[in-house]
CSV table of C-alpha atoms in Angstrom, one decimal:
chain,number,residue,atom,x,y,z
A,1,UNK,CA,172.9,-143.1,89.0
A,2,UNK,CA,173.4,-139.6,87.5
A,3,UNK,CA,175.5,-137.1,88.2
A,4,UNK,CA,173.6,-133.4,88.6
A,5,UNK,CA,176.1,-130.4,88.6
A,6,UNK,CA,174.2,-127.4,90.2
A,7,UNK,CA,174.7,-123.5,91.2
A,8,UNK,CA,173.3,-122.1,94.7
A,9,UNK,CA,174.2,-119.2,96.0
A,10,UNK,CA,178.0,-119.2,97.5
A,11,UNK,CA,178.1,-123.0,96.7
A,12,UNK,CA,178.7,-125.5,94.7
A,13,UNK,CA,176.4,-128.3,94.4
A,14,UNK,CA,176.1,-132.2,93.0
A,15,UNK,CA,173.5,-134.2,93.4
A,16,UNK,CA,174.9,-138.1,93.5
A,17,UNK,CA,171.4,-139.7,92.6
A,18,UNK,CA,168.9,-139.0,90.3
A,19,UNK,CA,165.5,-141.6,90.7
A,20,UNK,CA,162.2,-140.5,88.8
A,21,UNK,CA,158.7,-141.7,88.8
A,22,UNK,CA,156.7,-142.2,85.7
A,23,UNK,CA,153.5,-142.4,87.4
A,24,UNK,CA,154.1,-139.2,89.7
A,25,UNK,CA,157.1,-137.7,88.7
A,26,UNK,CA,158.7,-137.3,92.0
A,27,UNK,CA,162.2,-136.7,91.6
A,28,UNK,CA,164.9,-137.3,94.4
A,29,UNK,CA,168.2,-135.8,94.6
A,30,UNK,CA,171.5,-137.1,97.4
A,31,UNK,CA,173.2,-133.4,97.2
A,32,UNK,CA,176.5,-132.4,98.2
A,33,UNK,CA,177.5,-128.9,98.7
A,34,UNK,CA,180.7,-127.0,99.3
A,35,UNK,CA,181.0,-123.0,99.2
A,36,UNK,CA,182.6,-121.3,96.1
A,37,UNK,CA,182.3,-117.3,97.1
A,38,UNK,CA,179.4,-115.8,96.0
A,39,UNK,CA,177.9,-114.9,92.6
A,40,UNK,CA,178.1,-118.1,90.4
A,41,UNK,CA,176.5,-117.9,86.6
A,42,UNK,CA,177.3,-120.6,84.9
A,43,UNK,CA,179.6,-123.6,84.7
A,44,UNK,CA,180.9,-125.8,81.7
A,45,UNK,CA,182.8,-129.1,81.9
A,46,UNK,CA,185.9,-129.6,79.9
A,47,UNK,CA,186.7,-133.2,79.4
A,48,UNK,CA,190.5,-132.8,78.0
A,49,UNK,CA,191.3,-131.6,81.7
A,50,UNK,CA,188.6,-132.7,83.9
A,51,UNK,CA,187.6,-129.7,85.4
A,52,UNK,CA,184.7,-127.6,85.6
A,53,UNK,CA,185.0,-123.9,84.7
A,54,UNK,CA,182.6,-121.9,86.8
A,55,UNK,CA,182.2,-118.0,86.2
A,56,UNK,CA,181.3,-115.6,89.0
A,57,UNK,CA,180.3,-112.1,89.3
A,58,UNK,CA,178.9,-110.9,92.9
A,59,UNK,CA,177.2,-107.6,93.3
A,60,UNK,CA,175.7,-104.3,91.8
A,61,UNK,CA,177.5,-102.5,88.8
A,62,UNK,CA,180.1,-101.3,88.6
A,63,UNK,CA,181.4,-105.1,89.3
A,64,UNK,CA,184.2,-105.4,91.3
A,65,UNK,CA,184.2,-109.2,92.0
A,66,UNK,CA,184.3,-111.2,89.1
A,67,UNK,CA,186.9,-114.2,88.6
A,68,UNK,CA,186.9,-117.7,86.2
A,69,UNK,CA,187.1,-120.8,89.1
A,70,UNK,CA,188.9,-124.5,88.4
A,71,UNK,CA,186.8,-126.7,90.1
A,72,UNK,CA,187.4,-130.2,90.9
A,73,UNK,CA,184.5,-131.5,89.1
A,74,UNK,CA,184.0,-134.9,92.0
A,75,UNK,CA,185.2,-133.0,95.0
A,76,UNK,CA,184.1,-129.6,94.0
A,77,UNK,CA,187.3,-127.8,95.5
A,78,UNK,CA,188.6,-124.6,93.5
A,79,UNK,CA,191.5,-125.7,92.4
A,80,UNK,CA,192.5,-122.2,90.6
A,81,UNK,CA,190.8,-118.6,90.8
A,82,UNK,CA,191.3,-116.3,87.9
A,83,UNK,CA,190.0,-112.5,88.6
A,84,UNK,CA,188.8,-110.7,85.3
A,85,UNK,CA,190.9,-107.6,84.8
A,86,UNK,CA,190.1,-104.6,86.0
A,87,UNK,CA,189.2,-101.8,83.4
A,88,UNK,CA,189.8,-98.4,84.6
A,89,UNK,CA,187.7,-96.1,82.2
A,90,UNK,CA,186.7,-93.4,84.9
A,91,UNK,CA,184.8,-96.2,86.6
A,92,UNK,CA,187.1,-98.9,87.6
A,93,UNK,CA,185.3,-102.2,87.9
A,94,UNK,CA,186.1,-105.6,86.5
A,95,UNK,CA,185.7,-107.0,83.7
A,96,UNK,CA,182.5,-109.2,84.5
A,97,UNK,CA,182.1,-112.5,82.8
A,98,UNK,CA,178.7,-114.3,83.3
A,99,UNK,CA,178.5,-117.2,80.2
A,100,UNK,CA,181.3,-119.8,79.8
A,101,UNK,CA,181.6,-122.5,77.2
A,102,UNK,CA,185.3,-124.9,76.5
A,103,UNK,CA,186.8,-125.2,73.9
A,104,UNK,CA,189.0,-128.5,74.5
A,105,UNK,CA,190.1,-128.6,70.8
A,106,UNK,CA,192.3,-125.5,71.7
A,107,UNK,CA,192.6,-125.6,75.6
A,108,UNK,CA,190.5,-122.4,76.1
A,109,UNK,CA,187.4,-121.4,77.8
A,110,UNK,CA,185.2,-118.9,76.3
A,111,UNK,CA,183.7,-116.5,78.4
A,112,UNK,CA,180.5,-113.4,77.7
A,113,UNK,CA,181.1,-110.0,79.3
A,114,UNK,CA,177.9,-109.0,79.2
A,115,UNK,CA,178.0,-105.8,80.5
A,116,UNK,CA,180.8,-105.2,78.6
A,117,UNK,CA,179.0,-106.0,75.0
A,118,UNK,CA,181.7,-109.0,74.4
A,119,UNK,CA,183.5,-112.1,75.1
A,120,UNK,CA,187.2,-113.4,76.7
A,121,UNK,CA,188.9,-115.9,76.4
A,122,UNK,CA,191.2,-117.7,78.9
A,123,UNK,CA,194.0,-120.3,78.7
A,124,UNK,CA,193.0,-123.6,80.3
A,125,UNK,CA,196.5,-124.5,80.9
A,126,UNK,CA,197.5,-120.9,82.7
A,127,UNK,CA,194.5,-119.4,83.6
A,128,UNK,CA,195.3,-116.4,81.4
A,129,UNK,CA,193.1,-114.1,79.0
A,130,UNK,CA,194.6,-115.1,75.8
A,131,UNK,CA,191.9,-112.7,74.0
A,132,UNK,CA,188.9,-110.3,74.6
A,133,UNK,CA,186.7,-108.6,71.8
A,134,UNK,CA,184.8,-105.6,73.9
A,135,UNK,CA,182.1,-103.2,72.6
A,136,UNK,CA,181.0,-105.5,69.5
A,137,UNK,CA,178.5,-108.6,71.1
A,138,UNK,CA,175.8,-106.1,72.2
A,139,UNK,CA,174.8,-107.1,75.7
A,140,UNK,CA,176.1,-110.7,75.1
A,141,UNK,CA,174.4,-113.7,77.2
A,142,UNK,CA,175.1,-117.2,75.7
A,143,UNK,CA,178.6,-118.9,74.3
A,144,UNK,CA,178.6,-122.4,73.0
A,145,UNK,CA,181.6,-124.0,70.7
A,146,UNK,CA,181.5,-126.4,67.6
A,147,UNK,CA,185.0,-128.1,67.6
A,148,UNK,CA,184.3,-129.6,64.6
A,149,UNK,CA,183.6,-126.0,62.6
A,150,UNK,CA,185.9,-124.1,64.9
A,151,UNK,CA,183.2,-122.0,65.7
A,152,UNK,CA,182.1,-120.3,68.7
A,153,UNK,CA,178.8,-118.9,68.5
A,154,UNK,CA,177.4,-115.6,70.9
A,155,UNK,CA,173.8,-114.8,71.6
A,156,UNK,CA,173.6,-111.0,71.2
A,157,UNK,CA,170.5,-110.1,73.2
A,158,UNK,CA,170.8,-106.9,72.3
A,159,UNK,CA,171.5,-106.7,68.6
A,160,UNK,CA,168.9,-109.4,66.7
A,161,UNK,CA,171.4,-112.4,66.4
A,162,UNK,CA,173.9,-114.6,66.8
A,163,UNK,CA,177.6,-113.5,66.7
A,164,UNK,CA,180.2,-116.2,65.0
A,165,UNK,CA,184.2,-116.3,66.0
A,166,UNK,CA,186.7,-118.2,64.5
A,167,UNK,CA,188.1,-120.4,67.7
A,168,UNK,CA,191.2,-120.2,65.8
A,169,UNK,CA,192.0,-116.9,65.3
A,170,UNK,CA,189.1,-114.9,67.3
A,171,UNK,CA,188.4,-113.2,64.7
A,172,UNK,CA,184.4,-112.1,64.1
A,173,UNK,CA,183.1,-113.6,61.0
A,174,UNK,CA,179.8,-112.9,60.9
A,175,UNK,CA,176.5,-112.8,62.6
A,176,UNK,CA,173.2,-114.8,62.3
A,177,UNK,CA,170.5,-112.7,62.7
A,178,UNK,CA,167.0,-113.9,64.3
A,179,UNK,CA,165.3,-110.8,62.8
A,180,UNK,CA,164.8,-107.2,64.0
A,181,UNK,CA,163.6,-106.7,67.5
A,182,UNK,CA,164.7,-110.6,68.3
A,183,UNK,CA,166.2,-111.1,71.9
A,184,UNK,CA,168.5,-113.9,71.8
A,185,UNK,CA,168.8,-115.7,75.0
A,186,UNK,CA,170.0,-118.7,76.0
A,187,UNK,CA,172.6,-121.3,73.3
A,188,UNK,CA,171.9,-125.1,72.8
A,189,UNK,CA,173.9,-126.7,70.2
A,190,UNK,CA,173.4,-129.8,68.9
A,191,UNK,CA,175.6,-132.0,66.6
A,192,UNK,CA,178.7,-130.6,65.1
A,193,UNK,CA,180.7,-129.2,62.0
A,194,UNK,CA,178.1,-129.6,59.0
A,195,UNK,CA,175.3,-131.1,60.9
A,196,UNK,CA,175.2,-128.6,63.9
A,197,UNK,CA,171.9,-126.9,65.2
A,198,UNK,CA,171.6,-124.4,67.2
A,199,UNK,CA,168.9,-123.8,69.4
A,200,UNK,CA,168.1,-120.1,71.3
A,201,UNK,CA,165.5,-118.7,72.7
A,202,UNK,CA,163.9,-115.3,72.6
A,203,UNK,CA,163.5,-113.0,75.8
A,204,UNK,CA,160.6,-110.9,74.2
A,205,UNK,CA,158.9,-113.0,72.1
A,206,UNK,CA,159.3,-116.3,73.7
A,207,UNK,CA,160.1,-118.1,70.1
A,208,UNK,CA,162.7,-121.1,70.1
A,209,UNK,CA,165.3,-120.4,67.5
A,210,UNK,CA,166.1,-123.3,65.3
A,211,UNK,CA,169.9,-122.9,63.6
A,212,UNK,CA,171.1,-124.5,60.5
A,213,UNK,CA,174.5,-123.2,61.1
A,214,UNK,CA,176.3,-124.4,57.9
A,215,UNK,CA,173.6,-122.0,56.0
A,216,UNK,CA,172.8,-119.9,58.4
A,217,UNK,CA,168.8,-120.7,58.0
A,218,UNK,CA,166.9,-120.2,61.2
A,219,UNK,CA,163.4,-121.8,61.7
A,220,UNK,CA,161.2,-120.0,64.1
A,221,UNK,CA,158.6,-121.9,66.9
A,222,UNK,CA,156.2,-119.8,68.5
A,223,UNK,CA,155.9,-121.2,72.0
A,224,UNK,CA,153.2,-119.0,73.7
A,225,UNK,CA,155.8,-118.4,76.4
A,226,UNK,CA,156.7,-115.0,77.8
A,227,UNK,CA,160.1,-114.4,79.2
A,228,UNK,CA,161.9,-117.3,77.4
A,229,UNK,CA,165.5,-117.8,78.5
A,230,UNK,CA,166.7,-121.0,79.1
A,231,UNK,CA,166.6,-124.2,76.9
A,232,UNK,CA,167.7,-127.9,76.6
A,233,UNK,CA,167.2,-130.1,73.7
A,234,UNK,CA,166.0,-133.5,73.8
A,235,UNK,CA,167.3,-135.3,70.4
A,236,UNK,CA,165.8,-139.0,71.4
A,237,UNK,CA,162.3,-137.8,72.0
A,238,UNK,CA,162.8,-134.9,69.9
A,239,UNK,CA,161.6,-132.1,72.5
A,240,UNK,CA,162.6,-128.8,73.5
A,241,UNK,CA,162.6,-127.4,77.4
A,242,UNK,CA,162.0,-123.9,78.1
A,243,UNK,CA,162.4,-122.0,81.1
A,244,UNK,CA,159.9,-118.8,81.2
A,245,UNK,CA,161.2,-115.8,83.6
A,246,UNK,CA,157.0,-114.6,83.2
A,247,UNK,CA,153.7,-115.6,83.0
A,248,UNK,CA,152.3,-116.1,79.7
């Protein structure tokens, strides 16, 4: 029995069994759905409260419905809706957030404005933005934490790298680059603190980004993919997923 947490279009959706095949492969999935507005990205689970955070943003720019959802992670009812704020530039539209990653050391959840070249963060207690760094992640996708480092690391599809936070203090403190023209996708992170590796993918080139982020080394794999945006890492068998948006 394992639990599958899922996104569909104005839902939200777990899948109670998961059974597979060796010979065939067949894979067979009990679902349960329940509607959650439209526009879902992504979702990340925080332990320390039991909830899932869920980011949405529905429509065509300039975004005007975009909010941070509490969901109860077995029932899959919103138990809080947080809008992003409005900015009011000349354009008014929100403040869009698409990635999300939880920070349970600190009780925040860590959210990518993408069209807004940055990242917010919100209280998990209050629901609040506690922080937002605008105009500095260029085009920013991906957000994934290391509690153990206090680190919060930003793909930056736009710029050729990685940007780093401080999860204490916010604060920008540096940037791994994946080398010029690079288009930084998708965040896997592996491990913590001094033995963490990050994993990313590359939108043009279809590489897989291996991190060493203690020394900020990255190892490059050419996959032969075209398009390559989302990634998970199998440690036991020592394997890396990609998902390619194009044909090779």
């Amino acid at each position: 029995m394992v639990p599958v947490i899922g996104l569909a279009a104005g839902a939200l959706l777990v899948g109670g069994t998961l059974t597979a095949s060796a010979a065939d492969r067949t894979v067979e999935f009990e679902v349960t759905g329940k509607g959650a507005g439209w526009g879902q990205y992504q979702s990340a689970y925080s332990e320390r409260n039991n909830v899932l955070w869920v980011t949405t943003s529905a429509g065509f720019p300039p975004i005007q419905d975009s909010a941070l959802l509490k969901v109860d992670p077995n029932s899959l009812s919103v138990l809080a809706s947080y809008d992003a704020p409005m900015i009011n530039d000349g354009t008014p539209r929100r403040e869009a957030i698409y990635g999300v990653a939880v920070d349970d050391e600190h009780n925040t959840v860590w959210t990518t404005v993408t069209r807004e070249n940055g990242v917010a963060v919100y209280s998990q207690e209050t629901g609040a933005r506690v922080h937002a760094d605008l105009g500095n992640v260029n085009h920013s996708r991906d957000v994934v934490i290391d509690e153990e480092a206090d680190r919060a690391y930003v793909s930056a599809n736009f710029v050729d790298g990685i940007a780093v936070s401080d999860t204490n203090t916010f604060a920008r403190v540096g940037t791994i680059s994946t080398g010029a023209d690079s288009r930084p996708m998708s965040l896997e992170l592996v491990g913590g603190g001094d033995d963490a590796v990050l994993y990313s993918t590359d939108l043009l080139t279809g590489d897989i980004y291996v991190i060493d982020t203690s020394a900020g080394s990255v190892r490059t794999i050419d996959t032969n993919g075209a398009g390559t945006s989302g990634i998970a890492v199998d440690t036991k068998r020592n394997r890396a997923y990609i998902a390619n948006q194009y044909d090779p």
